[in-house]
Each structure stands twice: as structure tokens, then as C-alpha cells.
Short mmCIF file of C-alpha atoms and ligand atoms in Angstrom, two decimals:
data_model
loop_
_atom_site.label_atom_id
_atom_site.label_comp_id
_atom_site.label_asym_id
_atom_site.label_seq_id
_atom_site.Cartn_x
_atom_site.Cartn_y
_atom_site.Cartn_z
CA CYS A 1 -1.25 86.97 14.73
CA LEU A 2 -3.57 85.24 17.31
CA ASP A 3 -7.17 86.70 15.81
CA ILE A 4 -5.55 85.57 11.73
CA ARG A 5 -5.01 81.71 13.70
CA LYS A 6 -8.61 81.46 14.67
CA LEU A 7 -10.01 82.54 11.58
CA TYR A 8 -7.61 80.25 9.60
CA ALA A 9 -8.45 77.20 11.88
CA GLN A 10 -12.50 78.28 11.58
CA GLY A 11 -11.89 78.20 7.73
CA ASP A 12 -12.56 81.68 6.87
CA VAL A 13 -9.60 82.70 5.41
CA PHE A 14 -8.33 81.54 2.04
CA THR A 15 -5.47 83.10 0.10
CA TYR A 16 -3.59 82.60 -2.69
CA ASP A 17 -0.10 82.67 -2.51
CA PRO A 18 1.83 80.33 -5.27
CA GLY A 19 5.23 79.32 -3.88
CA PHE A 20 4.19 80.59 -0.29
CA THR A 21 6.58 83.66 -0.86
CA SER A 22 3.94 85.28 2.42
CA THR A 23 2.06 81.81 4.38
CA ALA A 24 3.63 80.70 7.36
CA SER A 25 3.13 77.28 7.86
CA CYS A 26 4.33 76.93 11.37
CA ASP A 27 5.68 78.59 14.56
CA SER A 28 9.00 76.88 14.76
CA GLU A 29 11.29 78.25 17.23
CA ILE A 30 14.54 76.15 16.07
CA THR A 31 15.91 78.46 13.40
CA PHE A 32 15.81 81.78 12.62
CA ILE A 33 16.70 83.58 9.03
CA ASP A 34 16.48 87.79 9.06
CA GLY A 35 16.60 88.20 5.35
CA ASP A 36 17.06 91.58 4.99
CA LYS A 37 20.44 91.98 7.69
CA GLY A 38 22.06 88.43 6.10
CA GLU A 39 21.38 86.72 9.36
CA LEU A 40 20.96 83.19 10.10
CA TRP A 41 19.93 81.91 13.91
CA TYR A 42 20.29 78.15 15.16
CA ARG A 43 18.10 77.90 18.56
CA GLY A 44 19.67 81.58 18.39
CA TYR A 45 23.12 80.78 18.03
CA PRO A 46 25.03 82.67 14.88
CA ILE A 47 25.81 80.61 12.36
CA GLU A 48 29.34 82.04 12.38
CA GLN A 49 30.17 81.76 15.60
CA LEU A 50 28.92 78.56 15.56
CA ALA A 51 31.17 77.19 12.06
CA GLU A 52 33.78 78.68 14.22
CA LYS A 53 33.66 77.52 18.16
CA SER A 54 30.99 74.29 17.29
CA HIS A 55 31.39 71.70 15.62
CA TYR A 56 28.64 69.57 13.52
CA LEU A 57 27.53 66.44 16.20
CA GLU A 58 27.10 70.08 18.68
CA VAL A 59 25.47 71.96 15.91
CA CYS A 60 22.61 68.63 16.25
CA TYR A 61 22.14 68.61 19.91
CA LEU A 62 21.72 72.06 19.81
CA LEU A 63 19.07 71.55 16.70
CA LEU A 64 17.30 68.42 17.93
CA HIS A 65 17.46 70.05 21.59
CA GLY A 66 17.26 73.18 21.90
CA GLU A 67 20.54 73.88 24.36
CA LEU A 68 23.75 73.63 23.96
CA PRO A 69 24.51 70.23 25.98
CA SER A 70 26.73 69.90 28.82
CA GLU A 71 30.21 67.86 28.62
CA GLU A 72 28.44 64.76 29.72
CA GLN A 73 25.36 65.28 27.36
CA MET A 74 27.67 65.14 24.38
CA VAL A 75 29.79 62.65 24.86
CA ASP A 76 26.89 60.17 25.32
CA PHE A 77 25.07 61.60 22.68
CA GLU A 78 27.87 61.24 20.13
CA ASN A 79 28.52 57.30 21.42
CA ARG A 80 25.02 56.55 20.65
CA ILE A 81 25.28 58.34 17.78
CA THR A 82 28.53 56.57 16.52
CA ARG A 83 27.09 52.73 17.95
CA HIS A 84 24.41 53.32 14.90
CA THR A 85 27.19 53.79 12.00
CA MET A 86 27.09 50.34 10.16
CA VAL A 87 24.01 49.99 8.43
CA HIS A 88 22.18 46.34 7.93
CA GLU A 89 24.21 43.93 5.76
CA GLN A 90 21.08 43.81 3.60
CA MET A 91 21.29 47.39 2.23
CA HIS A 92 24.10 46.12 0.63
CA TYR A 93 21.67 44.75 -2.05
CA PHE A 94 19.89 47.78 -2.43
CA PHE A 95 22.62 49.21 -3.90
CA ARG A 96 23.68 46.21 -5.98
CA GLY A 97 20.64 46.67 -7.39
CA PHE A 98 21.23 50.43 -9.03
CA ARG A 99 22.88 51.00 -12.52
CA ARG A 100 26.43 52.22 -11.87
CA ASP A 101 25.74 54.84 -12.90
CA SER A 102 22.78 55.63 -10.91
CA HIS A 103 23.61 59.83 -9.54
CA PRO A 104 24.17 58.74 -6.10
CA MET A 105 20.87 61.09 -5.32
CA ALA A 106 18.38 58.37 -6.69
CA THR A 107 20.36 55.90 -4.85
CA LEU A 108 20.12 58.06 -1.85
CA VAL A 109 16.49 58.49 -2.87
CA GLY A 110 15.24 54.80 -2.71
CA VAL A 111 18.27 53.53 0.33
CA VAL A 112 17.15 56.06 2.64
CA GLY A 113 13.03 55.31 2.13
CA ALA A 114 14.21 51.77 1.96
CA MET A 115 15.10 52.16 5.56
CA SER A 116 11.48 51.68 6.73
CA ALA A 117 11.68 48.05 5.36
CA PHE A 118 15.03 47.55 7.93
CA TYR A 119 13.74 49.57 11.04
CA HIS A 120 10.61 47.86 12.48
CA ASP A 121 12.01 49.34 15.65
CA SER A 122 11.47 52.66 15.25
CA LEU A 123 8.75 53.31 12.81
CA ASP A 124 5.85 54.26 15.34
CA ILE A 125 5.42 58.10 15.49
CA ASN A 126 3.50 58.44 18.55
CA ASP A 127 6.58 56.44 21.00
CA PRO A 128 8.78 58.77 21.78
CA HIS A 129 10.95 56.38 22.02
CA HIS A 130 10.55 55.17 18.30
CA ARG A 131 11.33 58.51 16.92
CA GLU A 132 14.31 59.15 18.98
CA VAL A 133 16.20 56.10 17.89
CA ALA A 134 14.78 56.86 14.38
CA SER A 135 16.68 60.73 14.64
CA ILE A 136 19.69 58.44 15.77
CA ARG A 137 19.13 56.10 13.27
CA LEU A 138 19.06 58.60 10.29
CA ILE A 139 21.38 61.16 11.54
CA ALA A 140 24.13 57.83 11.96
CA LYS A 141 23.50 56.20 9.18
CA LEU A 142 22.86 58.63 6.14
CA PRO A 143 26.80 59.10 6.01
CA THR A 144 27.23 55.72 5.36
CA LEU A 145 24.36 55.30 3.45
CA ALA A 146 26.11 58.57 0.80
CA ALA A 147 29.46 57.18 1.01
CA MET A 148 28.04 53.67 0.38
CA ALA A 149 26.20 55.78 -2.81
CA PHE A 150 29.64 57.18 -3.50
CA LYS A 151 32.11 53.49 -3.94
CA TYR A 152 28.94 51.65 -5.55
CA ALA A 153 28.98 54.51 -8.69
CA MET A 154 33.28 54.57 -8.52
CA GLY A 155 33.15 50.60 -8.29
CA GLN A 156 34.78 50.23 -5.39
CA PRO A 157 34.97 47.91 -2.74
CA PHE A 158 32.54 49.60 0.45
CA VAL A 159 33.85 50.70 3.40
CA TYR A 160 32.59 50.05 6.77
CA PRO A 161 32.39 52.91 9.38
CA LYS A 162 35.71 53.39 11.36
CA ASN A 163 33.94 54.31 15.21
CA ASP A 164 37.64 55.88 17.16
CA LEU A 165 37.01 58.42 14.02
CA ASP A 166 34.40 62.35 14.51
CA TYR A 167 32.16 62.19 11.79
CA ALA A 168 33.27 64.06 9.66
CA SER A 169 36.22 62.11 9.59
CA ASN A 170 34.56 58.95 9.25
CA PHE A 171 32.87 60.46 6.04
CA LEU A 172 35.95 60.94 4.60
CA HIS A 173 37.17 57.86 5.30
CA MET A 174 34.48 55.78 4.12
CA CYS A 175 33.87 58.35 0.84
CA PHE A 176 38.03 57.76 0.08
CA SER A 177 40.03 54.83 1.70
CA VAL A 178 40.87 52.10 -0.35
CA PRO A 179 41.37 48.64 1.11
CA ALA A 180 44.98 48.17 -0.69
CA GLU A 181 45.69 51.66 0.68
CA ASN A 182 46.50 53.69 3.87
CA TYR A 183 44.75 56.60 4.00
CA LYS A 184 44.68 58.86 6.80
CA VAL A 185 42.50 62.04 6.74
CA ASP A 186 43.94 64.83 6.92
CA PRO A 187 42.55 67.11 10.33
CA ALA A 188 41.98 69.73 9.07
CA LEU A 189 40.14 68.72 5.64
CA ALA A 190 37.69 67.46 8.17
CA ARG A 191 37.52 70.17 9.86
CA ALA A 192 36.14 72.08 6.29
CA MET A 193 33.90 69.01 6.06
CA ASP A 194 32.99 69.38 9.39
CA ARG A 195 31.47 73.01 8.21
CA ILE A 196 30.67 72.42 5.25
CA PHE A 197 27.71 70.04 7.86
CA THR A 198 27.46 72.64 9.54
CA LEU A 199 26.71 75.46 7.39
CA HIS A 200 24.08 73.37 5.94
CA ALA A 201 22.57 71.64 8.97
CA ASP A 202 19.13 73.82 8.92
CA HIS A 203 17.61 76.36 7.36
CA GLU A 204 13.39 76.99 8.55
CA GLN A 205 11.25 76.03 6.23
CA ASN A 206 12.39 75.78 2.79
CA ALA A 207 11.15 73.43 -0.36
CA SER A 208 12.82 70.40 1.53
CA THR A 209 11.45 70.90 4.73
CA SER A 210 8.31 71.76 4.32
CA THR A 211 8.15 68.37 1.96
CA VAL A 212 9.37 66.34 5.02
CA ARG A 213 6.61 68.35 7.22
CA LEU A 214 4.11 68.10 4.39
CA ALA A 215 5.06 64.28 4.45
CA GLY A 216 4.90 63.49 8.11
CA SER A 217 1.19 65.80 8.58
CA SER A 218 0.29 62.26 7.28
CA GLY A 219 0.95 60.16 9.95
CA ALA A 220 3.90 59.02 7.31
CA ASN A 221 6.90 57.03 9.46
CA PRO A 222 10.76 59.16 9.69
CA PHE A 223 12.27 57.20 6.71
CA ALA A 224 9.95 57.96 4.83
CA CYS A 225 10.05 61.12 5.97
CA ILE A 226 13.40 62.12 4.67
CA ALA A 227 13.26 60.16 1.70
CA ALA A 228 11.18 62.39 0.54
CA GLY A 229 13.26 65.78 1.79
CA ILE A 230 15.48 64.79 -0.40
CA ALA A 231 13.85 63.71 -3.62
CA CYS A 232 12.55 68.03 -3.51
CA LEU A 233 16.74 68.76 -2.63
CA TRP A 234 17.98 67.56 -5.68
CA GLY A 235 16.40 70.09 -8.00
CA PRO A 236 18.44 72.50 -9.33
CA ALA A 237 16.50 75.19 -7.69
CA HIS A 238 17.61 73.18 -4.66
CA GLY A 239 20.38 71.54 -2.93
CA GLY A 240 20.99 70.15 -6.80
CA ALA A 241 22.40 74.07 -7.43
CA ASN A 242 25.80 73.65 -5.85
CA GLN A 243 26.34 70.59 -8.28
CA ALA A 244 24.77 73.21 -10.68
CA ALA A 245 27.11 76.10 -9.38
CA LEU A 246 30.09 74.85 -9.95
CA GLU A 247 29.26 72.91 -13.19
CA MET A 248 28.47 77.02 -14.33
CA LEU A 249 31.81 78.19 -13.31
CA GLN A 250 34.00 75.19 -14.67
CA GLU A 251 31.89 75.92 -18.25
CA ILE A 252 32.65 79.32 -18.11
CA GLY A 253 36.48 78.62 -17.54
CA THR A 254 38.22 81.78 -17.76
CA VAL A 255 38.04 85.34 -16.54
CA ASP A 256 37.54 86.72 -19.61
CA ARG A 257 34.31 85.17 -20.42
CA ILE A 258 32.35 86.28 -17.62
CA PRO A 259 30.67 88.75 -19.21
CA GLU A 260 28.43 86.98 -21.59
CA TYR A 261 27.02 84.25 -18.55
CA ILE A 262 26.01 87.74 -16.54
CA LYS A 263 25.08 88.68 -20.41
CA ARG A 264 22.35 85.22 -20.36
CA ALA A 265 21.37 86.10 -17.09
CA LYS A 266 19.86 88.97 -17.33
CA ASP A 267 18.46 88.44 -20.95
CA LYS A 268 14.37 87.22 -19.93
CA ASP A 269 14.28 84.55 -23.24
CA ASP A 270 17.40 82.85 -22.13
CA PRO A 271 16.74 80.13 -19.23
CA PHE A 272 19.92 81.31 -18.22
CA ARG A 273 20.26 81.93 -14.39
CA LEU A 274 23.56 82.64 -12.55
CA MET A 275 23.48 79.05 -10.06
CA GLY A 276 24.21 79.82 -6.67
CA PHE A 277 23.17 83.12 -7.00
CA GLY A 278 19.38 84.58 -5.66
CA HIS A 279 17.63 82.75 -2.67
CA ARG A 280 13.96 83.71 -1.37
CA VAL A 281 14.53 84.85 2.00
CA TYR A 282 17.69 86.21 1.66
CA LYS A 283 17.79 90.20 0.19
CA ASN A 284 21.06 90.35 1.02
CA PHE A 285 24.58 88.52 1.97
CA ASP A 286 23.71 84.57 2.59
CA PRO A 287 25.33 84.75 5.62
CA ARG A 288 26.99 81.23 4.89
CA ALA A 289 28.67 82.23 1.51
CA LYS A 290 30.63 84.45 3.64
CA VAL A 291 32.01 81.78 6.13
CA MET A 292 32.55 79.29 3.15
CA LYS A 293 34.28 81.95 0.81
CA GLU A 294 36.66 81.84 3.45
CA SER A 295 36.42 78.18 4.20
CA ALA A 296 37.65 77.82 0.45
CA ASP A 297 40.52 79.94 0.01
CA GLU A 298 42.16 78.22 3.62
CA VAL A 299 41.00 74.59 2.15
CA LEU A 300 42.61 75.93 -0.95
CA ASP A 301 45.88 77.16 0.32
CA LEU A 302 45.89 73.74 3.09
CA LEU A 303 46.64 71.42 -0.96
CA GLY A 304 48.88 73.87 -1.89
CA ILE A 305 46.36 74.70 -4.81
CA GLU A 306 47.35 77.36 -6.20
CA ASN A 307 46.40 79.90 -8.73
CA ASN A 308 43.19 77.59 -9.45
CA GLU A 309 40.82 79.01 -11.56
CA THR A 310 37.89 77.73 -10.88
CA LEU A 311 37.22 80.19 -7.80
CA LYS A 312 39.05 83.55 -9.60
CA VAL A 313 36.41 82.67 -11.88
CA ALA A 314 34.26 82.80 -9.14
CA LYS A 315 35.58 85.30 -7.19
CA GLU A 316 35.44 87.63 -9.98
CA LEU A 317 31.85 86.62 -11.16
CA GLU A 318 30.35 87.68 -7.50
CA ARG A 319 32.60 91.17 -7.87
CA ILE A 320 30.66 91.98 -11.52
CA ALA A 321 27.47 90.69 -10.37
CA LEU A 322 27.49 93.01 -7.24
CA GLU A 323 28.56 95.22 -9.30
CA ASP A 324 25.68 95.13 -12.02
CA GLU A 325 22.20 97.25 -11.50
CA TYR A 326 20.62 93.98 -12.52
CA PHE A 327 21.72 92.32 -9.09
CA VAL A 328 21.81 95.00 -7.50
CA SER A 329 18.15 96.15 -8.47
CA LYS A 330 16.99 92.35 -7.61
CA LYS A 331 18.83 91.92 -4.40
CA LEU A 332 20.48 88.55 -5.98
CA TYR A 333 23.71 87.72 -3.52
CA PRO A 334 26.18 84.57 -3.54
CA ASN A 335 23.72 81.37 -1.38
CA VAL A 336 25.33 79.27 0.20
CA ASP A 337 26.37 76.56 -2.75
CA PHE A 338 28.13 79.26 -4.82
CA TYR A 339 31.40 78.38 -2.77
CA SER A 340 30.67 75.00 -1.02
CA GLY A 341 31.51 73.08 -4.77
CA ILE A 342 34.86 74.38 -4.61
CA ILE A 343 35.75 72.78 -1.63
CA LEU A 344 34.30 69.86 -2.42
CA SER A 345 36.08 69.43 -6.01
CA ALA A 346 38.93 70.39 -3.29
CA ILE A 347 39.04 67.33 -0.99
CA GLY A 348 38.41 65.39 -3.95
CA PHE A 349 33.98 64.81 -4.46
CA PRO A 350 32.68 64.81 -7.96
CA THR A 351 29.67 67.17 -8.26
CA SER A 352 27.39 64.14 -8.10
CA MET A 353 28.55 63.75 -4.84
CA PHE A 354 27.30 67.38 -3.58
CA THR A 355 24.34 67.53 -3.11
CA PRO A 356 23.88 63.85 -1.30
CA ILE A 357 26.38 66.09 1.32
CA PHE A 358 23.41 68.37 1.46
CA ALA A 359 21.34 65.86 2.31
CA LEU A 360 23.76 64.20 4.91
CA SER A 361 23.81 67.82 6.67
CA ARG A 362 20.18 68.90 6.50
CA THR A 363 18.55 65.58 7.80
CA VAL A 364 19.12 66.61 10.85
CA GLY A 365 17.88 70.26 10.99
CA TRP A 366 14.83 67.68 9.11
CA ILE A 367 14.39 65.59 12.08
CA SER A 368 14.44 68.40 14.60
CA GLN A 369 11.19 70.52 12.77
CA TRP A 370 9.57 66.68 11.71
CA LYS A 371 10.30 66.08 15.94
CA GLU A 372 9.25 69.74 16.29
CA MET A 373 5.85 69.45 14.38
CA LEU A 374 4.77 65.73 15.92
CA SER A 375 4.96 67.26 19.25
CA ASP A 376 2.89 71.10 18.30
CA PRO A 377 -0.77 70.16 19.50
CA GLN A 378 -1.22 71.99 16.64
CA ASN A 379 0.02 69.89 13.87
CA LYS A 380 -2.95 68.40 11.35
CA ILE A 381 -2.83 67.21 7.98
CA GLY A 382 -1.62 69.63 6.24
CA ARG A 383 -4.08 70.22 2.91
CA PRO A 384 -3.17 73.53 0.40
CA ARG A 385 -6.68 74.84 -1.56
CA GLN A 386 -5.68 75.30 -4.85
CA LEU A 387 -8.11 77.92 -6.60
CA TYR A 388 -9.77 75.80 -9.46
CA VAL A 389 -9.57 77.27 -12.93
CA GLY A 390 -10.45 74.69 -15.16
CA SER A 391 -13.90 72.67 -17.02
CA ASP A 392 -16.55 74.44 -16.03
CA LYS A 393 -19.41 70.92 -14.99
CA ARG A 394 -20.30 69.64 -18.71
CA ASP A 395 -21.45 66.13 -19.67
CA TYR A 396 -19.63 62.92 -20.46
CA VAL A 397 -19.59 62.35 -23.84
CA PRO A 398 -18.83 58.64 -25.43
CA VAL A 399 -15.94 58.04 -27.65
CA ASP A 400 -18.76 58.10 -30.97
CA LYS A 401 -19.02 61.35 -30.27
CA ARG A 402 -16.27 64.17 -30.39
N1 LIG B 501 20.63 84.50 -11.98
C1 LIG B 501 19.16 85.55 -12.58
N2 LIG B 501 18.28 85.97 -12.13
C2 LIG B 501 17.55 86.00 -11.33
C3 LIG B 501 18.50 84.89 -10.85
C4 LIG B 501 19.82 83.94 -10.94
N3 LIG B 501 20.35 83.19 -10.04
N4 LIG B 501 17.63 84.59 -9.83
C5 LIG B 501 16.21 85.18 -9.86
N5 LIG B 501 16.41 86.19 -10.43
C6 LIG B 501 15.52 87.10 -10.88
C7 LIG B 501 14.36 86.02 -11.74
O1 LIG B 501 14.66 85.88 -12.94
C8 LIG B 501 13.55 87.60 -11.30
O2 LIG B 501 13.24 88.08 -12.39
P1 LIG B 501 11.69 89.00 -12.47
O3 LIG B 501 11.14 89.92 -11.31
O4 LIG B 501 12.40 90.26 -14.18
O5 LIG B 501 11.05 88.19 -13.20
C9 LIG B 501 13.65 87.94 -10.15
O6 LIG B 501 15.24 87.63 -10.20
C10 LIG B 501 13.36 87.48 -8.74
O7 LIG B 501 13.41 85.61 -9.14
P2 LIG B 501 12.34 84.80 -8.02
O8 LIG B 501 12.87 83.51 -9.32
O9 LIG B 501 11.35 84.49 -8.31
O10 LIG B 501 12.41 84.66 -7.14
P3 LIG B 501 13.01 83.20 -5.98
O11 LIG B 501 12.39 83.79 -4.79
O12 LIG B 501 11.42 82.89 -6.77
O13 LIG B 501 13.83 82.57 -6.46
C11 LIG B 501 15.72 80.91 -6.57
C12 LIG B 501 15.17 81.89 -5.77
C13 LIG B 501 15.08 79.42 -6.73
C14 LIG B 501 16.94 80.58 -5.13
C15 LIG B 501 16.71 81.95 -7.18
O14 LIG B 501 16.99 82.75 -7.23
C16 LIG B 501 17.25 81.42 -8.17
O15 LIG B 501 16.82 80.29 -9.42
N6 LIG B 501 19.12 80.92 -8.19
C17 LIG B 501 19.81 80.14 -8.73
C18 LIG B 501 18.93 78.55 -8.34
C19 LIG B 501 20.11 78.64 -6.69
O16 LIG B 501 21.27 79.21 -7.22
N7 LIG B 501 19.35 77.69 -6.11
C20 LIG B 501 19.13 77.59 -4.87
C21 LIG B 501 19.05 78.12 -3.98
S1 LIG B 501 19.97 78.96 -2.08
C22 LIG B 501 19.30 76.28 -1.26
O17 LIG B 501 18.29 76.18 -1.57
C23 LIG B 501 20.53 75.89 -0.66
#
């Protein structure tokens, strides 16, 4: 491994690897995935244990610092996050410049990038204090910005953060509070929300994280890098799949229509894919999907939603696909996005908010990876090579001779 690294450094190895299916772009101590066994660890801790026993801000601390915090460290971290939940008042004008029917991801890409124009005291990537403040600001403000994007699209006034609430409750408060009503966050729903944040917090070198690292490798400021990650996450093959998965389940509508969609997914001439199915790395169950499925049952139960047709369709679709030769042979299993939409929809979010919620959860992973990259002595600007397959050298032809 080390020899190969040396060869790479000397420029003696050149590989062609579209989609980077077998190229490691970095060393990382943050997240481990065993795709064959269906295992995911953050800093060595299995995701199932963290989802059950920890909470999102503790997981943020773990991802950023490498160890679980002491009680004192946790209180200090929580206080620092809480102090930064407000956004600059002038950021409101940014939102007002967008059309009301803008997708909240479009708004989020813009306003997160615009943070670079507001927080000049956290742009110097070579200053550890600037890096630290930028990290805290991003984790603290992303829920506020995502909630503002939601409120703006609904035509409702922005709701300021309420800092005696925990992270997930505060997000629900900013999304669902209406000034004339006395909205109280249901602690069980806040717990479900917190678990969704935890399950999405990091996932090693996926497309958006690699985008953040690549942007950061040029020395770009942290807000610009996270905005780049958000843009990449938006695609339906990545974070946009949670919206696409729920919309697909709703389109299927009833269990009797599942075979028609399974047939379409297997048809090579039909571009349709089962959204929320398949993964580049997992060739077994995505462990996050298992937790998400249990959580979906709990939330619907809690809300007294019985016989939810979408959940029925999801479970039956999973059952049929897992027995189907096509899906078995290609090792296609439900991924994290398959069940998350059912929970988010039951909590009251429209599908357009699913990917922004993914983005705010993943922000800590992006930042942890960005910081790791900057402190890596091997770090250099990312610059993939190519195989040129264009025209041979030729002479310019004036327009009247073409
Ligand atoms: N439905 C039907 N067939 C599928 C699906 C699917 N969801 N996913 C993969 N396949 C098939 C492909 O057609 C391909 O078949 P072939 O070998 O006959 O050509 C084979 O399985 C391998 O698929 P690839 O696209 O080459 O696999 P890759 O690793 O590049 O893609 C991806 C992984 C993008 C996640 C893919 O499975 C997919 O498009 N899934 C649906 C979208 C989705 O749920 N994305 C969320 C991913 S998780 C996340 O980002 C949080």
C-alpha cells in the first residue's frame, strides 16, 4: 500500500477508474463501512449503538474530535452550538430574493455559499481558530437556514431559534411554530428527528463528501465548500433519492401495483430505477435502513397512523425485491433513503424538505472530513487525470472555408 502511494506521488501510476469505484482518494479515521457485511461505524462505534444510545450533538462531537465527550466537554460544545444558532439578520434579504416556489435545496445552496460574505472572521483556513468557529457556525446555523427555506416556501414568517430546546426540537420548532399558535414539540418526534440526523451524519467518501474535499483542496473557504457539498447532494442518485423514493412509493400507491414497477426496474430499456434501492458500497443491507424501518414503525404508531398505505407498499416492495433474482444477483438492498421519507412525511415535512434535512445532518460529516483533509500532511490539490479521446491535432479553418 505504501509503495503504491510512493509510485502515485512520483506520478508513475496512472489508472482509469470512471466513478472512482476502486480508487481511495485519502486516508481517513472518521467512518468505516464494510459493504459486504452491512456495517457502518463512526470513529469505531457501530451506527446501531449510536442511533439507540447517543444523540446527534454527541455524535457531532465524536465525528469532529475522534472521541466521545466527557460531560463537561458536552456541555461546553452544546453551549457553543447554541450561541451560534441565529443567522445574520441581513441574510433574510437573501431569502426574499428567491421565488417563493424555489426548491429549498436551491435556496440552501445559495444562502450557505453566501455565509462567506457574512462571517469574515472564519474564512482563513490556515488559522485553527477560524476553522473551529466556521465548523461551529455551520453546524449551528444549518437547521436555522433549512427551516427558513421551509418557512419561506410556505409563505410563513421566519421563526427564530429557541435556545432552551435541544438541537432536533429547535429545528422542529423553527419549522412548525406559527406565531399565533402555541406549538409544543413532541419529545418522541424530536427523538425520531434526532435519530435521522445521526443516521445521516457521515458516510465516508460519497459524492458530496468527495466534492467538499475536492473544493477544500484548492483552499476554498469552508462555507463555499459546504455549499458545493449541498449542490452535489441534491442529485437524485445521491441525497435527492429520499424525495424520489417517497414520491415513487406514493406513485405506486397500492401493493397490487408493485409487480408493474418491479418489472420496469428490471427492464434495460426503461430508465426507471427503484429509488431507495442499491448502493455503491453496500452489497448487503444498509444498516441505516434497518434502524430507519424500525423508526418508521415507531413514529406512525406514536402518531396513531394506522394502516399507512405508503409504509405497506414500502415493506411489500422490499419483500418482493429481496426475493427477486434480478435484485438478489445484483445485491440491491434498501438504502437509508428508502424509509426516511415515510418518517419525515409523518412528522409533517413535504418531500421538498427531505434533501435539505439530509444536508443539515451531513454538514458535520463534511466538516469533519474537510478538517481532516486540511490537517493531513499529504494534502494537495485534487486534480484527477483523464484519457483524452477527442480529435487529433488539426489546423484552424477560417469560417469561409468550413
Ligand atoms: N433499481 C434497478 N436497478 C438498479 C438499481 C435500482 N435502484 N440500482 C442499480 N441497479 C442496477 C443497474 O441497472 C446496474 O445493472 P447492470 O449491471 O445490468 O448494468 C447494476 O444494478 C449496478 O448499478 P450501477 O448504477 O452501476 O451501480 P452504482 O454503484 O454505480 O450505483 C446507485 C449505485 C447510484 C445508488 C444506484 O443503485 C441507484 O441509482 N439507486 C437508486 C437511487 C438511490 O436510491 N440513491 C441513493 C443512494 S444512497 C445515498 O446517496 C444516501
